[in-house]
Amino acid sequence: MVQPIPANHTSIAGTLSTSNIIMSNWSRMMWQSVVDRAIRMLASGPFGSHFFSTRATVAES
């Protein structure tokens, strides 16, 4: 069962769409690689110490 997120935590969800023909044909693994790189960049940036943990997944649409 999913528990509510405590008040001192934030959950962000979103959707990304692309009309670029090359990017639209990328595999799920390729998109997950891009998302994982974004998480690493976020964690190593100036606000990295403000994150306890991060997680992002790519879902099939």
Tab-separated table of N, CA and C in Angstrom:
chain	number	residue	atom	x	y	z
A	1	MET	N	0.840	-1.171	0.000
A	1	MET	CA	0.000	0.000	0.000
A	1	MET	C	0.894	1.246	0.000
A	2	VAL	N	0.542	2.218	-0.788
A	2	VAL	CA	1.300	3.462	-0.877
A	2	VAL	C	0.931	4.353	0.298
A	3	GLN	N	1.953	4.834	0.980
A	3	GLN	CA	1.756	5.717	2.129
A	3	GLN	C	1.796	7.171	1.668
A	4	PRO	N	1.107	8.069	2.387
A	4	PRO	CA	1.191	9.484	2.032
A	4	PRO	C	2.618	10.011	2.205
A	5	ILE	N	2.962	10.980	1.415
A	5	ILE	CA	4.289	11.591	1.487
A	5	ILE	C	4.308	12.563	2.655
A	6	PRO	N	5.286	12.430	3.572
A	6	PRO	CA	5.367	13.357	4.709
A	6	PRO	C	5.481	14.810	4.237
A	7	ALA	N	5.056	15.727	5.083
A	7	ALA	CA	5.035	17.150	4.724
A	7	ALA	C	6.414	17.697	4.366
A	8	ASN	N	7.478	17.104	4.893
A	8	ASN	CA	8.815	17.620	4.596
A	8	ASN	C	9.425	16.964	3.354
A	9	HIS	N	8.620	16.243	2.591
A	9	HIS	CA	9.078	15.609	1.359
A	9	HIS	C	8.206	16.068	0.200
A	10	THR	N	8.756	16.026	-0.983
A	10	THR	CA	8.018	16.424	-2.172
A	10	THR	C	8.155	15.354	-3.237
A	11	SER	N	7.058	15.066	-3.877
A	11	SER	CA	7.058	14.142	-5.003
A	11	SER	C	6.655	14.924	-6.247
A	12	ILE	N	7.392	14.741	-7.317
A	12	ILE	CA	7.114	15.445	-8.566
A	12	ILE	C	6.909	14.407	-9.659
A	13	ALA	N	5.826	14.527	-10.389
A	13	ALA	CA	5.545	13.625	-11.504
A	13	ALA	C	5.336	14.463	-12.756
A	14	GLY	N	5.639	13.900	-13.892
A	14	GLY	CA	5.464	14.665	-15.119
A	14	GLY	C	5.446	13.776	-16.343
A	15	THR	N	5.179	14.384	-17.458
A	15	THR	CA	5.129	13.697	-18.742
A	15	THR	C	5.975	14.478	-19.736
A	16	LEU	N	6.721	13.765	-20.539
A	16	LEU	CA	7.544	14.383	-21.569
A	16	LEU	C	7.085	13.856	-22.920
A	17	SER	N	6.840	14.751	-23.841
A	17	SER	CA	6.470	14.374	-25.209
A	17	SER	C	7.482	14.981	-26.167
A	18	THR	N	7.741	14.277	-27.262
A	18	THR	CA	8.660	14.806	-28.267
A	18	THR	C	8.086	14.567	-29.654
A	19	SER	N	8.335	15.504	-30.539
A	19	SER	CA	7.933	15.333	-31.940
A	19	SER	C	9.167	15.102	-32.820
A	20	ASN	N	10.344	15.042	-32.194
A	20	ASN	CA	11.582	14.771	-32.915
A	20	ASN	C	11.570	13.308	-33.340
A	21	ILE	N	11.611	13.047	-34.639
A	21	ILE	CA	11.471	11.688	-35.166
A	21	ILE	C	12.566	10.756	-34.655
A	22	ILE	N	13.779	11.262	-34.490
A	22	ILE	CA	14.871	10.411	-34.008
A	22	ILE	C	14.654	10.056	-32.544
A	23	MET	N	14.375	11.073	-31.720
A	23	MET	CA	14.165	10.824	-30.289
A	23	MET	C	12.914	9.985	-30.036
A	24	SER	N	11.898	10.149	-30.866
A	24	SER	CA	10.659	9.403	-30.645
A	24	SER	C	10.847	7.911	-30.885
A	25	ASN	N	11.905	7.544	-31.576
A	25	ASN	CA	12.186	6.129	-31.825
A	25	ASN	C	13.210	5.541	-30.864
A	26	TRP	N	13.663	6.333	-29.881
A	26	TRP	CA	14.597	5.804	-28.895
A	26	TRP	C	13.927	4.704	-28.086
A	27	SER	N	14.716	3.745	-27.677
A	27	SER	CA	14.208	2.654	-26.844
A	27	SER	C	13.968	3.143	-25.415
A	28	ARG	N	13.231	2.353	-24.670
A	28	ARG	CA	12.993	2.656	-23.257
A	28	ARG	C	14.322	2.731	-22.509
A	29	MET	N	15.256	1.830	-22.846
A	29	MET	CA	16.571	1.829	-22.191
A	29	MET	C	17.326	3.128	-22.455
A	30	MET	N	17.229	3.648	-23.671
A	30	MET	CA	17.905	4.901	-24.004
A	30	MET	C	17.309	6.045	-23.194
A	31	TRP	N	15.982	6.111	-23.088
A	31	TRP	CA	15.334	7.164	-22.299
A	31	TRP	C	15.695	7.038	-20.826
A	32	GLN	N	15.758	5.806	-20.312
A	32	GLN	CA	16.119	5.617	-18.909
A	32	GLN	C	17.540	6.098	-18.666
A	33	SER	N	18.424	5.891	-19.639
A	33	SER	CA	19.801	6.377	-19.532
A	33	SER	C	19.832	7.906	-19.439
A	34	VAL	N	19.011	8.575	-20.234
A	34	VAL	CA	18.938	10.042	-20.200
A	34	VAL	C	18.422	10.511	-18.844
A	35	VAL	N	17.386	9.856	-18.337
A	35	VAL	CA	16.807	10.216	-17.035
A	35	VAL	C	17.824	9.982	-15.918
A	36	ASP	N	18.529	8.864	-15.972
A	36	ASP	CA	19.547	8.573	-14.954
A	36	ASP	C	20.652	9.631	-14.963
A	37	ARG	N	21.040	10.080	-16.146
A	37	ARG	CA	22.061	11.126	-16.253
A	37	ARG	C	21.545	12.432	-15.650
A	38	ALA	N	20.283	12.749	-15.887
A	38	ALA	CA	19.696	13.966	-15.309
A	38	ALA	C	19.706	13.899	-13.785
A	39	ILE	N	19.428	12.732	-13.219
A	39	ILE	CA	19.456	12.566	-11.756
A	39	ILE	C	20.866	12.785	-11.226
A	40	ARG	N	21.859	12.219	-11.908
A	40	ARG	CA	23.249	12.413	-11.473
A	40	ARG	C	23.641	13.885	-11.525
A	41	MET	N	23.220	14.581	-12.576
A	41	MET	CA	23.543	16.007	-12.701
A	41	MET	C	22.847	16.810	-11.604
A	42	LEU	N	21.618	16.466	-11.294
A	42	LEU	CA	20.887	17.153	-10.227
A	42	LEU	C	21.575	16.940	-8.883
A	43	ALA	N	21.972	15.705	-8.617
A	43	ALA	CA	22.610	15.375	-7.337
A	43	ALA	C	23.968	16.052	-7.181
A	44	SER	N	24.667	16.291	-8.277
A	44	SER	CA	25.998	16.889	-8.178
A	44	SER	C	25.967	18.410	-8.326
A	45	GLY	N	24.802	18.971	-8.551
A	45	GLY	CA	24.674	20.414	-8.726
A	45	GLY	C	24.623	21.158	-7.401
A	46	PRO	N	24.376	22.456	-7.455
A	46	PRO	CA	24.397	23.285	-6.248
A	46	PRO	C	23.321	22.921	-5.226
A	47	PHE	N	22.258	22.256	-5.657
A	47	PHE	CA	21.192	21.881	-4.728
A	47	PHE	C	21.240	20.395	-4.357
A	48	GLY	N	22.300	19.713	-4.751
A	48	GLY	CA	22.420	18.285	-4.496
A	48	GLY	C	22.296	17.908	-3.036
A	49	SER	N	22.802	18.748	-2.143
A	49	SER	CA	22.741	18.433	-0.710
A	49	SER	C	21.324	18.543	-0.151
A	50	HIS	N	20.404	19.110	-0.920
A	50	HIS	CA	19.023	19.251	-0.468
A	50	HIS	C	18.193	17.998	-0.744
A	51	PHE	N	18.787	17.019	-1.421
A	51	PHE	CA	18.060	15.803	-1.774
A	51	PHE	C	18.524	14.642	-0.915
A	52	PHE	N	17.570	13.975	-0.274
A	52	PHE	CA	17.872	12.768	0.483
A	52	PHE	C	18.016	11.608	-0.492
A	53	SER	N	17.100	11.526	-1.447
A	53	SER	CA	17.171	10.507	-2.487
A	53	SER	C	16.384	10.989	-3.695
A	54	THR	N	16.701	10.426	-4.836
A	54	THR	CA	15.963	10.722	-6.059
A	54	THR	C	15.695	9.420	-6.784
A	55	ARG	N	14.620	9.408	-7.527
A	55	ARG	CA	14.292	8.229	-8.323
A	55	ARG	C	13.472	8.692	-9.511
A	56	ALA	N	13.759	8.158	-10.659
A	56	ALA	CA	12.982	8.462	-11.855
A	56	ALA	C	12.919	7.204	-12.702
A	57	THR	N	11.778	6.950	-13.259
A	57	THR	CA	11.614	5.786	-14.120
A	57	THR	C	10.910	6.199	-15.401
A	58	VAL	N	11.147	5.443	-16.433
A	58	VAL	CA	10.503	5.658	-17.724
A	58	VAL	C	9.462	4.563	-17.889
A	59	ALA	N	8.233	4.960	-18.129
A	59	ALA	CA	7.141	3.998	-18.300
A	59	ALA	C	6.720	3.967	-19.764
A	60	GLU	N	6.299	2.820	-20.208
A	60	GLU	CA	5.759	2.694	-21.563
A	60	GLU	C	4.431	3.428	-21.628
A	61	SER	N	4.180	4.070	-22.759
A	61	SER	CA	2.895	4.766	-22.894
A	61	SER	C	1.957	3.992	-23.786
